[in-house]
Coordinates of C-alpha atoms and ligand atoms in Angstrom, one line a residue:
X174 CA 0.0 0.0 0.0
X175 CA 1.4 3.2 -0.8
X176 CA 0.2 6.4 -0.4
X177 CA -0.6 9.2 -3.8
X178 CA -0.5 12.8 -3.1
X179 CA -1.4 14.7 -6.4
X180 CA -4.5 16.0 -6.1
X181 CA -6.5 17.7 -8.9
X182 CA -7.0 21.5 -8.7
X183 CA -10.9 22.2 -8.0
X184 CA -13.1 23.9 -10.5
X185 CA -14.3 27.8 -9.5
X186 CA -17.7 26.8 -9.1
X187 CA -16.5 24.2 -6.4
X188 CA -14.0 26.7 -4.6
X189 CA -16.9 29.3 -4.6
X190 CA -19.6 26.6 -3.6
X191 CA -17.3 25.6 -0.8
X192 CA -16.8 29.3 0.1
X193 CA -19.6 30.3 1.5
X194 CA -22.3 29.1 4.3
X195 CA -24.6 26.7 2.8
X196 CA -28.2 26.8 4.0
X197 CA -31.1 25.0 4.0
X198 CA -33.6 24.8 1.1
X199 CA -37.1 25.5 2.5
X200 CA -40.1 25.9 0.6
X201 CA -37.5 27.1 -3.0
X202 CA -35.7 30.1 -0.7
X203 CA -32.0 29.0 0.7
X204 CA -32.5 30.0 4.4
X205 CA -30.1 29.8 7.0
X206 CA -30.7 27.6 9.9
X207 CA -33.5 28.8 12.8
X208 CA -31.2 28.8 15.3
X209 CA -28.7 30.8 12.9
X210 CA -26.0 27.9 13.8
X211 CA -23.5 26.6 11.2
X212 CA -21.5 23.4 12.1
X213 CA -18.5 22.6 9.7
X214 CA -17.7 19.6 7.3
X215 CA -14.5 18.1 7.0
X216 CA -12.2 16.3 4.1
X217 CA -11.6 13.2 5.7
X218 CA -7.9 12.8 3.5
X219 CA -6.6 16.2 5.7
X220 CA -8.7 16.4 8.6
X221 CA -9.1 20.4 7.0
X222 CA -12.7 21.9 7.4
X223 CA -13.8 22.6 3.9
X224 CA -17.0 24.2 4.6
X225 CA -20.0 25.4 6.9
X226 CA -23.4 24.4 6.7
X227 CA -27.0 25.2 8.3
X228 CA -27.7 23.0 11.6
X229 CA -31.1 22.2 11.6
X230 CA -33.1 21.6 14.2
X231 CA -36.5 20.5 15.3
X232 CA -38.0 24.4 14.2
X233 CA -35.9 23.9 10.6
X234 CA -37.8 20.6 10.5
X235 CA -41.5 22.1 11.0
X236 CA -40.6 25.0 8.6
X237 CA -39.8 22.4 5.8
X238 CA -42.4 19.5 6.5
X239 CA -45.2 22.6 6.4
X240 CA -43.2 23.9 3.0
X241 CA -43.9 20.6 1.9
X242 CA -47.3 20.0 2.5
X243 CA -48.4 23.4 0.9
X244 CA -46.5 21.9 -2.4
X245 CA -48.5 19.0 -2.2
X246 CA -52.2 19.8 -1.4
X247 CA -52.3 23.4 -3.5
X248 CA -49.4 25.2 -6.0
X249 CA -48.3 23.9 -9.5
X250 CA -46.7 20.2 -8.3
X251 CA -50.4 18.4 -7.8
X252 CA -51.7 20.0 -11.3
X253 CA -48.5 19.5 -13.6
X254 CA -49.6 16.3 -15.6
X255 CA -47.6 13.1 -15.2
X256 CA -45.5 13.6 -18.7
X257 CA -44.9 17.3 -17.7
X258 CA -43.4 15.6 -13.9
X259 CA -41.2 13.3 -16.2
X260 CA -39.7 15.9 -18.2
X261 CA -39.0 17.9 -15.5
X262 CA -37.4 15.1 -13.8
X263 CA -35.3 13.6 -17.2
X264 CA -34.5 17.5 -16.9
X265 CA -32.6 16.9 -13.7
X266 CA -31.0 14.0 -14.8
X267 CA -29.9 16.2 -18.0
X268 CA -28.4 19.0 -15.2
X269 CA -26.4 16.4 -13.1
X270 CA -24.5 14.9 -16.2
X271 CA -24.2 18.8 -17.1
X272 CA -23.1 19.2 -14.0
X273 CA -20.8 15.9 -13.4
X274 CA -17.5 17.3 -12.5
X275 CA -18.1 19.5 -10.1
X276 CA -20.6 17.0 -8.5
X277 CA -17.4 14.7 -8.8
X278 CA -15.3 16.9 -7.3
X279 CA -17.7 17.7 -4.2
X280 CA -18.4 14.2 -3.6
X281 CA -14.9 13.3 -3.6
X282 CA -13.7 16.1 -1.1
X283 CA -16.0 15.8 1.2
X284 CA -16.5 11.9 1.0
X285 CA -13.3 10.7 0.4
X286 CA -14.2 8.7 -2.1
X287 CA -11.6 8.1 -5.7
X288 CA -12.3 11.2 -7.9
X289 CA -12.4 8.6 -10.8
X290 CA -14.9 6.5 -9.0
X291 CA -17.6 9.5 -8.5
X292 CA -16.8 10.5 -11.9
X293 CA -18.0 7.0 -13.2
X294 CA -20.0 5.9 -10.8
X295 CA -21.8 7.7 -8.5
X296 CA -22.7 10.9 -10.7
X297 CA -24.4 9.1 -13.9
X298 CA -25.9 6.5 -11.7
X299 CA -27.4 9.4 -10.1
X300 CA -28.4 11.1 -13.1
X301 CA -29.9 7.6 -14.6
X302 CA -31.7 7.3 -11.6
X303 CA -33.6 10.3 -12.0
X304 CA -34.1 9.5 -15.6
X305 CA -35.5 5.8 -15.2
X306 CA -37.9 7.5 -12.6
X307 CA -38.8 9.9 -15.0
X308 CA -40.2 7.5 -17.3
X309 CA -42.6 6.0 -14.4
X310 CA -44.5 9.1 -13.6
X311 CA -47.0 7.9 -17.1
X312 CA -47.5 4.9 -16.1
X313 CA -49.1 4.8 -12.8
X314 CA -51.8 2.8 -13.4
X315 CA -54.6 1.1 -11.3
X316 CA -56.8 -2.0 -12.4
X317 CA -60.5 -2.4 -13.2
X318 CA -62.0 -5.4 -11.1
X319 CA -64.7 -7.3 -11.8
X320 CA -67.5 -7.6 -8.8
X321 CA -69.5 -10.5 -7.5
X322 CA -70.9 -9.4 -4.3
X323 CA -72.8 -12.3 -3.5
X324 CA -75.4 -9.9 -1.1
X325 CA -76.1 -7.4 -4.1
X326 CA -77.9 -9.9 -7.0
X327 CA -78.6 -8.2 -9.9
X328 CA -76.6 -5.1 -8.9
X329 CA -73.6 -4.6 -11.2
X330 CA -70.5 -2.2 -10.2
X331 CA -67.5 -0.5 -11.8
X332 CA -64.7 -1.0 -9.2
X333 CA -61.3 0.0 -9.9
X334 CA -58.1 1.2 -8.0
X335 CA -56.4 4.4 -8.3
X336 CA -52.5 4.3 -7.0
X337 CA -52.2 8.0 -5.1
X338 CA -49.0 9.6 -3.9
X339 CA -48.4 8.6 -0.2
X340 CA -47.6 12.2 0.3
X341 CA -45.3 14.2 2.1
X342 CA -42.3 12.3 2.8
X343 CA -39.2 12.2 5.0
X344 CA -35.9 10.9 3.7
X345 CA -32.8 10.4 6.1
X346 CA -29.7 9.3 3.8
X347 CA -26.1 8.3 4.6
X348 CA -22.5 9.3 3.7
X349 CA -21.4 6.4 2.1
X350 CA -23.2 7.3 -1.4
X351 CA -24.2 11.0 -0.8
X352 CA -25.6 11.9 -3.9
X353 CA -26.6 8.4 -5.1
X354 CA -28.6 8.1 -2.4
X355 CA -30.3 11.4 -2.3
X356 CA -31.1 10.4 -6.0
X357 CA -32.5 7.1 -4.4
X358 CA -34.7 8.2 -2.3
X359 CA -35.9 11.3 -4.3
X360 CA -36.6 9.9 -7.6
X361 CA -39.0 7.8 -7.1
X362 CA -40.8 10.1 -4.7
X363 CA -40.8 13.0 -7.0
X364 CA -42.6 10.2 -9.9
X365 CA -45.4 9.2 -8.0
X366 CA -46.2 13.3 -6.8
X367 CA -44.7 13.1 -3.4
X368 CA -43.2 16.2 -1.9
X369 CA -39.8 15.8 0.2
X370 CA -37.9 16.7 3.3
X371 CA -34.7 15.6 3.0
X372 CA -32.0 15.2 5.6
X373 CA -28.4 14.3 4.3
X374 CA -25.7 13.1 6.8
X375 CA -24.2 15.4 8.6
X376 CA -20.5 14.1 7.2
X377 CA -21.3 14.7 3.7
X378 CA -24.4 17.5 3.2
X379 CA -22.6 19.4 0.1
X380 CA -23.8 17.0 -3.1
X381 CA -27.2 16.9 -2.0
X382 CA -27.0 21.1 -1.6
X383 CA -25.4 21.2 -5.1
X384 CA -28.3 18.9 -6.2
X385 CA -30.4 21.1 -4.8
X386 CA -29.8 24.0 -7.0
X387 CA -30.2 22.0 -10.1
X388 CA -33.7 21.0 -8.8
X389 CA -34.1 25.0 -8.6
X390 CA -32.9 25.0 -12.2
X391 CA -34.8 21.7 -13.3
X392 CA -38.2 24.4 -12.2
X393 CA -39.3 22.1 -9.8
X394 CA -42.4 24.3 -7.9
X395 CA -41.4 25.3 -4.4
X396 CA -41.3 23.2 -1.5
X397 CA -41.4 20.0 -3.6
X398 CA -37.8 18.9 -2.7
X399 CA -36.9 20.4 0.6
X400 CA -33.2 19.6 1.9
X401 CA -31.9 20.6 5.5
X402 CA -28.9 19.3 7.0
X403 CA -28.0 19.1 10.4
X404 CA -27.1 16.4 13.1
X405 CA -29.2 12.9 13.2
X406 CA -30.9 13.3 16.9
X407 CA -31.6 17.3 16.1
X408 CA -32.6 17.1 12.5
X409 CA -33.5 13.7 11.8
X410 CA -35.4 12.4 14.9
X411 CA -37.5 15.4 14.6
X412 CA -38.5 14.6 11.1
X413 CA -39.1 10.6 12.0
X414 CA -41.5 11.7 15.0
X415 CA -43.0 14.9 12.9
X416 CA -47.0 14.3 12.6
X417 CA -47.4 16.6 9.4
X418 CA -44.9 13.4 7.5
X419 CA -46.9 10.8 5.8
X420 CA -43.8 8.6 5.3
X421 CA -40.1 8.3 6.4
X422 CA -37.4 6.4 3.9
X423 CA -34.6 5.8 5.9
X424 CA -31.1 4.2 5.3
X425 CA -28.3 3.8 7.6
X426 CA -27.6 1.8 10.7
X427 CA -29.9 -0.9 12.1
X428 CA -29.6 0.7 15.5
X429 CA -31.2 4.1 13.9
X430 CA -33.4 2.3 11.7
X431 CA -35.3 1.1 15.2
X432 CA -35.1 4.6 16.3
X433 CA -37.1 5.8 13.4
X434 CA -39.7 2.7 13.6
X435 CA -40.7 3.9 17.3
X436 CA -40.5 7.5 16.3
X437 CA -42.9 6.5 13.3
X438 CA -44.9 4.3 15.6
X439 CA -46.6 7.7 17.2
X440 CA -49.1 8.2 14.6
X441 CA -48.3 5.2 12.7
X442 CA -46.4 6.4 9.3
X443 CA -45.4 4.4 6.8
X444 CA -41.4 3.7 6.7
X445 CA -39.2 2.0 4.9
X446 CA -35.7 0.5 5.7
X447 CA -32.4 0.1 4.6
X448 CA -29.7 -0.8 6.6
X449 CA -26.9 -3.0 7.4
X450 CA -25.9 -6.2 6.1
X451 CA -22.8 -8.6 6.7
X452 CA -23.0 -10.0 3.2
X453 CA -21.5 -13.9 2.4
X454 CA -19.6 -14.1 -0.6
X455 CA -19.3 -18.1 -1.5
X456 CA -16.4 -19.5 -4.1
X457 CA -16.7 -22.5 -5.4
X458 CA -13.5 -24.6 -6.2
X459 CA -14.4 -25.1 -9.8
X460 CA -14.6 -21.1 -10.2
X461 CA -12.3 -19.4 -12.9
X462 CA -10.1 -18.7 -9.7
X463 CA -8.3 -15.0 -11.2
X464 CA -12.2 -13.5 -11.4
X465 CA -12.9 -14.6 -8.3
X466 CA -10.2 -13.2 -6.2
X467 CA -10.4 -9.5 -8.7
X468 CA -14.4 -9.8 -8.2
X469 CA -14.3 -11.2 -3.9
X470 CA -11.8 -8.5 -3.5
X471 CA -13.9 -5.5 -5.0
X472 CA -16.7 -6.6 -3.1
X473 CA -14.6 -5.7 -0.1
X474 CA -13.0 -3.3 -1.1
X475 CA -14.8 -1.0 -3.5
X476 CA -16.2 2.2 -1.9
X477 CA -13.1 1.2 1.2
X478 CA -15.8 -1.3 2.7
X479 CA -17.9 1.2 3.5
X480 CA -20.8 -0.5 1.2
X481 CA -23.9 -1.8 3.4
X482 CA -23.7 -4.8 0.8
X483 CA -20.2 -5.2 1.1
X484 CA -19.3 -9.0 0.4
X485 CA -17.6 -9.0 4.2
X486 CA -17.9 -13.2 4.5
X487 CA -15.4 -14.5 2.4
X488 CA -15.8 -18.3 2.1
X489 CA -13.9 -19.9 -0.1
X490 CA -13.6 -24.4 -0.7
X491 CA -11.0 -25.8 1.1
X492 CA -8.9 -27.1 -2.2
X493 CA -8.8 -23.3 -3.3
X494 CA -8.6 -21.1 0.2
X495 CA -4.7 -20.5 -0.3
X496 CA -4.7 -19.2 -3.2
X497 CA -8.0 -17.0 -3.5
X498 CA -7.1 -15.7 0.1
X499 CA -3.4 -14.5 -1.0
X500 CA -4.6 -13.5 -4.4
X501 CA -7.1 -11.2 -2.0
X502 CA -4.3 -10.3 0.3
X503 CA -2.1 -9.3 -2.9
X504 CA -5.4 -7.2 -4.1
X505 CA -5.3 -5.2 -1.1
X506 CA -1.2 -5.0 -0.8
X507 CA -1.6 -3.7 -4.4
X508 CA -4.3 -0.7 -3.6
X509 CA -3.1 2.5 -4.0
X510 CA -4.0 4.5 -0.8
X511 CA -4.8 8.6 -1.1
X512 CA -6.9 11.5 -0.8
X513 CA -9.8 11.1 -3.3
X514 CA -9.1 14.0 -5.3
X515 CA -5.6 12.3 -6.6
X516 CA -6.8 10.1 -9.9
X517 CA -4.2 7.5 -8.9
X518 CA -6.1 7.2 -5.7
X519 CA -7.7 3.3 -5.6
X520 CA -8.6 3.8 -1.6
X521 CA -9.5 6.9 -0.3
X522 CA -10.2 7.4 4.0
X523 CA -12.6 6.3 6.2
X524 CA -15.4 9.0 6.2
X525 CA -14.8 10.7 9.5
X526 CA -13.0 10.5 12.4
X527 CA -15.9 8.2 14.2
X528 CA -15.7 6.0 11.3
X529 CA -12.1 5.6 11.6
X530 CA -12.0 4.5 15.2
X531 CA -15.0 2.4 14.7
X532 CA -13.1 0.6 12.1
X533 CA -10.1 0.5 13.7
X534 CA -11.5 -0.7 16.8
X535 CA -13.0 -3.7 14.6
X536 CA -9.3 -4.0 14.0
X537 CA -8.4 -4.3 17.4
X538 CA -11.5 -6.4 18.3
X539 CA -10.4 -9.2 15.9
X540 CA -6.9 -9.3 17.0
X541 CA -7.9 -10.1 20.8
X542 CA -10.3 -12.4 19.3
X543 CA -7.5 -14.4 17.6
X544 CA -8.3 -13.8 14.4
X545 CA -5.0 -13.5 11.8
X546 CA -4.7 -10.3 9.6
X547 CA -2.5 -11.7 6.9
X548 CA -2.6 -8.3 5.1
X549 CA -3.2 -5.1 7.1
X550 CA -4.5 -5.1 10.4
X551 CA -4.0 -1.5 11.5
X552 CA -4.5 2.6 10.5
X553 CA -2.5 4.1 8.3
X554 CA 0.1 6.7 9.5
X555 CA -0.1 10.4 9.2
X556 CA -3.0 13.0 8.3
X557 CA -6.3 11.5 7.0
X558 CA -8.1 8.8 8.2
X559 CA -6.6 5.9 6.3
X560 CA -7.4 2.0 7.3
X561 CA -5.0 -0.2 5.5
X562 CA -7.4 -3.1 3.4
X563 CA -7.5 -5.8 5.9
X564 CA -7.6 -9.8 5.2
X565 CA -8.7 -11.5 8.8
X566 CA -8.3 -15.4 8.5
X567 CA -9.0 -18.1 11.8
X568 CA -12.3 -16.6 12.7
X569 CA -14.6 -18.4 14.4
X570 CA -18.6 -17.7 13.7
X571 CA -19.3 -16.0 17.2
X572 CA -16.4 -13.5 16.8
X573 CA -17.4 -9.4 16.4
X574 CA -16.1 -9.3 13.2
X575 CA -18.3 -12.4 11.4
X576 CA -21.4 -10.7 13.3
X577 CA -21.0 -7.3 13.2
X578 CA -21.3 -4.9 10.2
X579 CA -17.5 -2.9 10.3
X580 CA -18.0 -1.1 7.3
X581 CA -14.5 -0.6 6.4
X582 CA -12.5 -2.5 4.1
X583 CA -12.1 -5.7 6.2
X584 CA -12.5 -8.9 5.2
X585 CA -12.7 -12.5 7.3
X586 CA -12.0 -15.9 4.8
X587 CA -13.6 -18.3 5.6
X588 CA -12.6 -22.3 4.4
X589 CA -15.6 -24.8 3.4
X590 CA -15.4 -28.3 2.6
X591 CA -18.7 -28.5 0.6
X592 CA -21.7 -26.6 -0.2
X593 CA -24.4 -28.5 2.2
X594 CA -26.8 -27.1 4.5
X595 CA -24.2 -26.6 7.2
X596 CA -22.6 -24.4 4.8
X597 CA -25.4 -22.1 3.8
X598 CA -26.6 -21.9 7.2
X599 CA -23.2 -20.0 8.5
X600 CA -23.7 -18.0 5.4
X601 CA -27.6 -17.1 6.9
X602 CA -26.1 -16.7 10.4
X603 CA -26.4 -13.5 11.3
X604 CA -28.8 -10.5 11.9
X605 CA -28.3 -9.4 8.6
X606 CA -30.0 -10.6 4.9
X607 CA -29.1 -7.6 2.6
X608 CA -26.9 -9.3 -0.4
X609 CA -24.8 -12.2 -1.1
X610 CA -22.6 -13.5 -3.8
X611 CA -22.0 -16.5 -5.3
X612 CA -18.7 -18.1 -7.7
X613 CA -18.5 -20.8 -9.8
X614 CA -18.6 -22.2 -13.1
X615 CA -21.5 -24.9 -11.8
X616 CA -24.8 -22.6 -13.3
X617 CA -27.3 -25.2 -11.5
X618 CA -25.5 -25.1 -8.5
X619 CA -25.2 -20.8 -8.2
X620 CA -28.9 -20.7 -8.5
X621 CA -29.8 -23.1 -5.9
X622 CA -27.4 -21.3 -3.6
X623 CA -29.3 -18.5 -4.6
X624 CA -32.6 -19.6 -3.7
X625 CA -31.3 -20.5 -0.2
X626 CA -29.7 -17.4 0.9
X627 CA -31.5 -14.9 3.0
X628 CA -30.7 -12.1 1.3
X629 CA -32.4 -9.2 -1.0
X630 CA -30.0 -9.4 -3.6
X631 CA -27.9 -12.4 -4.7
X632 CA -25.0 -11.6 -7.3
X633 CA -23.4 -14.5 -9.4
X634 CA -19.7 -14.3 -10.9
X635 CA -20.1 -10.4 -10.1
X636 CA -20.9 -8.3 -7.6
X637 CA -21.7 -4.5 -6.6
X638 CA -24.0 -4.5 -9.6
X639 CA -26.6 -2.0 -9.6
X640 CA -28.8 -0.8 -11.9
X641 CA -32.2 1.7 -11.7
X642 CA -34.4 -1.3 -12.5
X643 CA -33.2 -3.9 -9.8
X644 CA -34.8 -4.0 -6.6
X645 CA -32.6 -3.7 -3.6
X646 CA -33.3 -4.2 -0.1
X647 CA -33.1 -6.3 2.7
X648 CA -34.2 -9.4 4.3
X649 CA -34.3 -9.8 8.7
X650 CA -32.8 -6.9 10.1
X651 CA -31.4 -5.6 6.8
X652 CA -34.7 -3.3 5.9
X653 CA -38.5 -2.9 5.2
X654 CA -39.4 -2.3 1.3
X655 CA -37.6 -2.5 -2.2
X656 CA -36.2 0.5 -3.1
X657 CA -35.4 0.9 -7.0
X658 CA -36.7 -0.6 -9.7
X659 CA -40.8 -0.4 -10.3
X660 CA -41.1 -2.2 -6.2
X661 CA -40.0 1.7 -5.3
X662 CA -43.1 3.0 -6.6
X663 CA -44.8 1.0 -4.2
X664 CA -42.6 3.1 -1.3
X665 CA -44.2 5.9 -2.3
X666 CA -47.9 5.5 -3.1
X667 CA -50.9 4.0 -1.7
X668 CA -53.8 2.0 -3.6
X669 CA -57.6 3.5 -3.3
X670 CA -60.8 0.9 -4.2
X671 CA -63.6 3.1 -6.1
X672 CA -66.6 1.2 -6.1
X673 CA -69.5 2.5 -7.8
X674 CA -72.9 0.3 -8.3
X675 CA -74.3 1.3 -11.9
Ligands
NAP224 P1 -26.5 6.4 11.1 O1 -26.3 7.0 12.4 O2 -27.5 5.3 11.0 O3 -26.8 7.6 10.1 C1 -27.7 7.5 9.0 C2 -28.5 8.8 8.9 O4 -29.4 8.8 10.0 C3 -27.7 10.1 9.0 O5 -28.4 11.0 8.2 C4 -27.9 10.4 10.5 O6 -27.6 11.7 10.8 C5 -29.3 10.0 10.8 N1 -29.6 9.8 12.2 C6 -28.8 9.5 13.2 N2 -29.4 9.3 14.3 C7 -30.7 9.6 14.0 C8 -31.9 9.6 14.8 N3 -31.9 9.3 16.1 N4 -33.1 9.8 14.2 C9 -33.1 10.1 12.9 N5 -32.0 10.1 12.1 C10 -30.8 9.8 12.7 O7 -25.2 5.8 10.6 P2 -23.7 6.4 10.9 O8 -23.6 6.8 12.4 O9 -23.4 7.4 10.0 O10 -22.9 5.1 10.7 C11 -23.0 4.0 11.7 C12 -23.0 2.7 11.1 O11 -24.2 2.6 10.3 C13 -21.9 2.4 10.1 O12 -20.7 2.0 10.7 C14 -22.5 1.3 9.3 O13 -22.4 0.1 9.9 C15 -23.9 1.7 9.2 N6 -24.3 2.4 7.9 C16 -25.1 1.8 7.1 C17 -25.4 2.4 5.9 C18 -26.2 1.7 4.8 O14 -26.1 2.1 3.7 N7 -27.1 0.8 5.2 C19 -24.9 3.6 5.6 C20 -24.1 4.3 6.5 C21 -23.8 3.7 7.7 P3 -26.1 12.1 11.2 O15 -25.3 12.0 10.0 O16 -26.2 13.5 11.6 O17 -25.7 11.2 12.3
MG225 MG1 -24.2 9.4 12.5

């Protein structure tokens, strides 16, 4: 692992975005926070502030949520008609490619995240997001239903169902995908009609600003996407418990995730969940054994672990452990450590300073545990917070770091004789159910694993694969709902019966 250190130079617009006090958006004015507090965000590859934003609190909160409801029961949004809602939205999927390099450059600053991977990953995905939505909103359709009321004879009926927008909605997001998630959760809101309050994390609040203004520019109608950033138990609790929010969409931690069900519980809102996993990855021994170690280790690695899907469970047949578990190991000796915004970085830093010691402490945990890093093992020296790529070997199932999500980019191998039901049942053996992978050249055989897995999302021969028309979400305590994909629309909108005797 070696460290790069020549960063790109940041466009104007970024320097100047950067510059100055970001506020909240409430009801299409940027406003500055109630309490007229900033709090700043930090590059996690210096430790430097980079900028100040609004911190919101539980009066920011009402101001939005009532914002919001105006936009949805009066105002422009509820008449536009559903093509003129999909241009509008293709129209911010237009802006965010127009706008991909300084989105790039934000995300990587203040994520940490490899310039080139925002650049080809997280931006258009973003953007395609909003444009696959976009083709949803004309095609919300109910059914017709034939009657038979057995209590009515003679009577005949024209019964159908009309699929309304659930209304105004709360959306708490993560750091790990800042942007991608905003898009996410927005998208599919905006589709159906919602109207949005949307609370970034407080690590990484500037793409989802910057988004903001191209909503401005898209001409969405005021008070349809309403962002305000803050701290999760000042900004975000008060938006799970407010009674003027229909629904809450919420990703991050499990731990939160039952926050926001007993906030919700109060007048019984609808929520949806995603949150952690502590995803298996299963080689075979008759796998092409080079694409299996490239593809086990990205599934690690990409994003530095900090994935909710990431493929954590590495278990690997005995007759081919060495050799995928050093080819692994050499993977992660080979990444190229380094602030984001260096295009020779592979791995940027963990996202903040909590992050860090929570991965680090992972570190720690499996060492007293007796588990064996055979690559890594520790932080990396010096400014930033760097975790070296970590390859844990002589686990046992009961240790932290098989049960627990780390989110960082550490990895426990883990040998298998044969696939049986022994197998598959470590591989189900925890909390978590939000993805799996599967290798081998045995077609029959990846299937069946597949239907046994607990898991929302099972990748074969690849993983990390997403797409705006694949469902993804969790089994046990990995979420509530599909998000994506047409099962999204379903987060969003509720079903009306009209029956009318004739
Ligand atoms: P988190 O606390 O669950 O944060 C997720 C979001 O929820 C953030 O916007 C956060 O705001 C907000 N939040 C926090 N407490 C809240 C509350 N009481 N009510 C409403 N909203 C609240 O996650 P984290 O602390 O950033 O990371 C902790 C662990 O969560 C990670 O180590 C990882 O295991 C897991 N995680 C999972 C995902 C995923 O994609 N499933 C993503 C990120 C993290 P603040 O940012 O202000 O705290
Ligand atoms: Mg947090």
């Amino acid at each position: 692992m070696s460290v790069a250190a020549n960063v790109i130079q940041l466009e104007n617009t970024v320097n100047s975005f950067v510059a100055e006090p970001r506020k909240h958006l409430i009801g299409g004015r940027w406003v500055e926070a109630a309490s007229g507090k900033t709090f700043p965000v930090y590059n996690p590859a210096t430790e430097e502030v980079i900028a100040y934003v609004a911190e919101g609190n539980a009066e920011d909160i009402d101001r939005a949520v009532k914002a919001a409801r105006r936009a949805f029961e009066s105002g422009p949004w509820p008449d536009l008609t559903p093509a003129e809602r999909g241009k509008m939205i293709w129209r911010l999927g237009d802006l965010i490619y127009e706008h991909l390099e300084e989105l790039a450059q934000l995300e990587s600053l203040d994520n940490g995240k490899p310039i080139v991977i925002a650049r080809a990953a997280d931006v258009p995905l973003s953007a395609d997001t909003f444009q696959y939505f976009a083709g949803w909103t004309t095609k919300m359709e109910g059914n017709t239903i034939p009657l038979s009321v057995p209590y009515a004879p003679g009577a005949t009926f024209h019964a159908y169902t009309l699929r309304e927008p659930v209304g105004v909605v709360g959306q708490i997001i993560p750091w790990n995908f800042p942007l991608l998630m905003a898009a996410w959760k927005l998208a599919p809101a905006m589709a159906t009609g919602c109207t949005m309050v949307l609370k970034p994390a407080e690590e990484t609040p500037l793409s989802a600003l910057l988004l903001g203004e191209l909503i401005q520019e898209a001409g969405f109608p005021d008070g349809v996407v309403n962002i305000v950033t803050g701290f999760g138990e000042e900004t975000g609790a008060p938006l799970a418990a407010h009674p003027g929010v229909d629904k809450i969409a919420f990703t991050g931690s499990t731990e939160v995730g039952k926050l926001i069900v007993k906030a919700a519980a109060n007048d019984l809102k609808k929520v949806s969940l995603e949150l952690g996993g502590k995803s298996p990855n299963i080689v075979l021994s008759d796998v092409d054994v080079e694409s299996a170690i490239v593809g086990t280790a990205g599934a690690i690695f990409f994003n530095h672990g900090q994935c909710c899907c990431a493929g954590s469970r590495l278990y690997v047949q005995e007759d081919i452990f060495d050799q995928v578990v050093e080819g692994v190991a050499n993977e992660a000796r080979n990444i190229q450590l380094g602030p984001g915004l260096d295009p020779n970085t592979q791995m940027g830093p963990m996202v903040s300073e909590i992050q860090f010691n929570r991965v680090c402490g992972y570190l720690d945990a499996g060492a007293a545990e007796g588990a064996k890093a055979i690559v890594g093992g520790h932080k990396s020296g010096g400014k930033g917070y760097f975790v070296e790529p970590t390859v844990f070997v002589d686990t046992k199932p009961d240790m932290k770091v098989i049960q627990e999500e780390i989110f960082g980019p550490v990895v426990a191998a883990i040998p298998f004789k044969e696939v049986n039901d022994e197998l598959i049942a470590e591989a189900n053996g925890t909390d978590y159910g939000l993805a799996a992978g599967v290798w081998t050249r045995d077609i029959g055989m990846a299937h069946s694993i597949a239907a046994k897995l607990k898991a929302g999302t099972v990748w074969i021969n690849t993983y990390n694969i997403f797409d705006p028309a694949l469902p993804f979400g969790g089994y046990k305590q990995s979420g509530w709902g599909r998000e994506m994909g047409h099962d999204a629309l379903d987060l969003y909108t509720q079903k009306k019966a009209v029956c009318a005797m004739l």
